[in-house]
PDB file of C-alpha atoms in Angstrom:
ATOM      1  CA  UNK A   1     -22.825 -10.136  11.557  1.00  0.00           C
ATOM      2  CA  UNK A   2     -21.485  -8.791  14.823  1.00  0.00           C
ATOM      3  CA  UNK A   3     -20.415  -5.248  15.619  1.00  0.00           C
ATOM      4  CA  UNK A   4     -16.735  -6.288  15.592  1.00  0.00           C
ATOM      5  CA  UNK A   5     -17.197  -7.912  12.168  1.00  0.00           C
ATOM      6  CA  UNK A   6     -18.717  -4.675  10.882  1.00  0.00           C
ATOM      7  CA  UNK A   7     -15.807  -2.609  12.272  1.00  0.00           C
ATOM      8  CA  UNK A   8     -13.307  -5.006  10.700  1.00  0.00           C
ATOM      9  CA  UNK A   9     -15.113  -4.663   7.361  1.00  0.00           C
ATOM     10  CA  UNK A  10     -15.113  -0.868   7.623  1.00  0.00           C
ATOM     11  CA  UNK A  11     -11.374  -0.742   8.452  1.00  0.00           C
ATOM     12  CA  UNK A  12     -10.428  -3.198   5.697  1.00  0.00           C
ATOM     13  CA  UNK A  13     -12.678  -1.986   2.890  1.00  0.00           C
ATOM     14  CA  UNK A  14     -13.621   1.624   3.612  1.00  0.00           C
ATOM     15  CA  UNK A  15     -11.030   3.192   5.939  1.00  0.00           C
ATOM     16  CA  UNK A  16      -9.852   5.765   3.412  1.00  0.00           C
ATOM     17  CA  UNK A  17     -13.395   6.794   2.444  1.00  0.00           C
ATOM     18  CA  UNK A  18     -14.647   7.087   6.018  1.00  0.00           C
ATOM     19  CA  UNK A  19     -11.535   8.625   7.559  1.00  0.00           C
ATOM     20  CA  UNK A  20     -11.039   5.640   9.863  1.00  0.00           C
ATOM     21  CA  UNK A  21      -7.529   5.607  11.297  1.00  0.00           C
ATOM     22  CA  UNK A  22      -5.485   2.569  10.272  1.00  0.00           C
ATOM     23  CA  UNK A  23      -2.820   0.980  12.465  1.00  0.00           C
ATOM     24  CA  UNK A  24       0.499   2.442  11.279  1.00  0.00           C
ATOM     25  CA  UNK A  25       4.059   1.332  11.895  1.00  0.00           C
ATOM     26  CA  UNK A  26       5.812   4.035  13.903  1.00  0.00           C
ATOM     27  CA  UNK A  27       9.179   3.033  12.426  1.00  0.00           C
ATOM     28  CA  UNK A  28       8.581   2.820   8.660  1.00  0.00           C
ATOM     29  CA  UNK A  29       5.125   4.387   8.314  1.00  0.00           C
ATOM     30  CA  UNK A  30       3.467   1.397   6.591  1.00  0.00           C
ATOM     31  CA  UNK A  31      -0.334   1.230   7.095  1.00  0.00           C
ATOM     32  CA  UNK A  32      -2.243  -1.942   7.960  1.00  0.00           C
ATOM     33  CA  UNK A  33      -5.926  -2.854   7.925  1.00  0.00           C
ATOM     34  CA  UNK A  34      -5.887  -4.688  11.254  1.00  0.00           C
ATOM     35  CA  UNK A  35      -3.736  -4.560  14.407  1.00  0.00           C
ATOM     36  CA  UNK A  36      -2.628  -8.191  14.062  1.00  0.00           C
ATOM     37  CA  UNK A  37      -0.911  -7.451  10.752  1.00  0.00           C
ATOM     38  CA  UNK A  38       0.922  -4.513  12.345  1.00  0.00           C
ATOM     39  CA  UNK A  39       2.071  -6.714  15.261  1.00  0.00           C
ATOM     40  CA  UNK A  40       3.281  -9.382  12.827  1.00  0.00           C
ATOM     41  CA  UNK A  41       5.071  -6.722  10.748  1.00  0.00           C
ATOM     42  CA  UNK A  42       6.786  -5.343  13.861  1.00  0.00           C
ATOM     43  CA  UNK A  43       7.953  -8.829  14.864  1.00  0.00           C
ATOM     44  CA  UNK A  44       9.208  -9.744  11.383  1.00  0.00           C
ATOM     45  CA  UNK A  45      10.697  -6.463  10.181  1.00  0.00           C
ATOM     46  CA  UNK A  46      11.674  -4.567  13.315  1.00  0.00           C
ATOM     47  CA  UNK A  47      12.518  -7.224  15.910  1.00  0.00           C
ATOM     48  CA  UNK A  48       9.278  -6.958  17.855  1.00  0.00           C
ATOM     49  CA  UNK A  49       8.094  -9.472  20.432  1.00  0.00           C
ATOM     50  CA  UNK A  50       7.279 -13.032  19.369  1.00  0.00           C
ATOM     51  CA  UNK A  51       6.088 -16.001  21.386  1.00  0.00           C
ATOM     52  CA  UNK A  52       7.968 -19.226  20.626  1.00  0.00           C
ATOM     53  CA  UNK A  53       6.801 -22.737  21.516  1.00  0.00           C
ATOM     54  CA  UNK A  54       9.348 -24.332  23.844  1.00  0.00           C
ATOM     55  CA  UNK A  55       8.601 -27.782  22.364  1.00  0.00           C
ATOM     56  CA  UNK A  56       8.454 -27.384  18.575  1.00  0.00           C
ATOM     57  CA  UNK A  57       9.811 -23.819  18.107  1.00  0.00           C
ATOM     58  CA  UNK A  58       6.646 -22.626  16.305  1.00  0.00           C
ATOM     59  CA  UNK A  59       6.558 -18.822  16.361  1.00  0.00           C
ATOM     60  CA  UNK A  60       3.465 -16.791  17.159  1.00  0.00           C
ATOM     61  CA  UNK A  61       2.914 -13.048  16.945  1.00  0.00           C
ATOM     62  CA  UNK A  62       0.057 -12.872  19.450  1.00  0.00           C
ATOM     63  CA  UNK A  63       0.326 -14.327  22.949  1.00  0.00           C
ATOM     64  CA  UNK A  64      -3.216 -15.722  22.771  1.00  0.00           C
ATOM     65  CA  UNK A  65      -2.379 -17.831  19.724  1.00  0.00           C
ATOM     66  CA  UNK A  66       0.705 -19.249  21.436  1.00  0.00           C
ATOM     67  CA  UNK A  67      -1.296 -20.184  24.530  1.00  0.00           C
ATOM     68  CA  UNK A  68      -4.030 -21.736  22.368  1.00  0.00           C
ATOM     69  CA  UNK A  69      -1.360 -23.783  20.577  1.00  0.00           C
ATOM     70  CA  UNK A  70      -0.171 -25.183  23.893  1.00  0.00           C
ATOM     71  CA  UNK A  71      -3.701 -26.377  24.634  1.00  0.00           C
ATOM     72  CA  UNK A  72      -3.515 -28.626  21.569  1.00  0.00           C
ATOM     73  CA  UNK A  73      -0.563 -30.531  23.060  1.00  0.00           C
TER      74      UNK A  73
END
C-alpha cells in the first residue's frame, strides 16, 4: 500500500470516525468520499466544467482523463 492509498481508505471508510473533512458541494451541501466524485457531481448537476473529445464527443470530468483518451487515438 502507498500513503495515498491509505489516505483514500481513511477518507472513504473512516472519515466520520476520524474527523477527516470530506469534499462537499458548495451549492447543495452533498458530501463525497473523493474529490473526483465531487468534480463529476458539479459537472453533472450544476453545470461545472467538462472536457469533451472533439472526435467522438466522449465527455470527461477530469482534464487528465481527456488527455489520456487522446493518446489512445
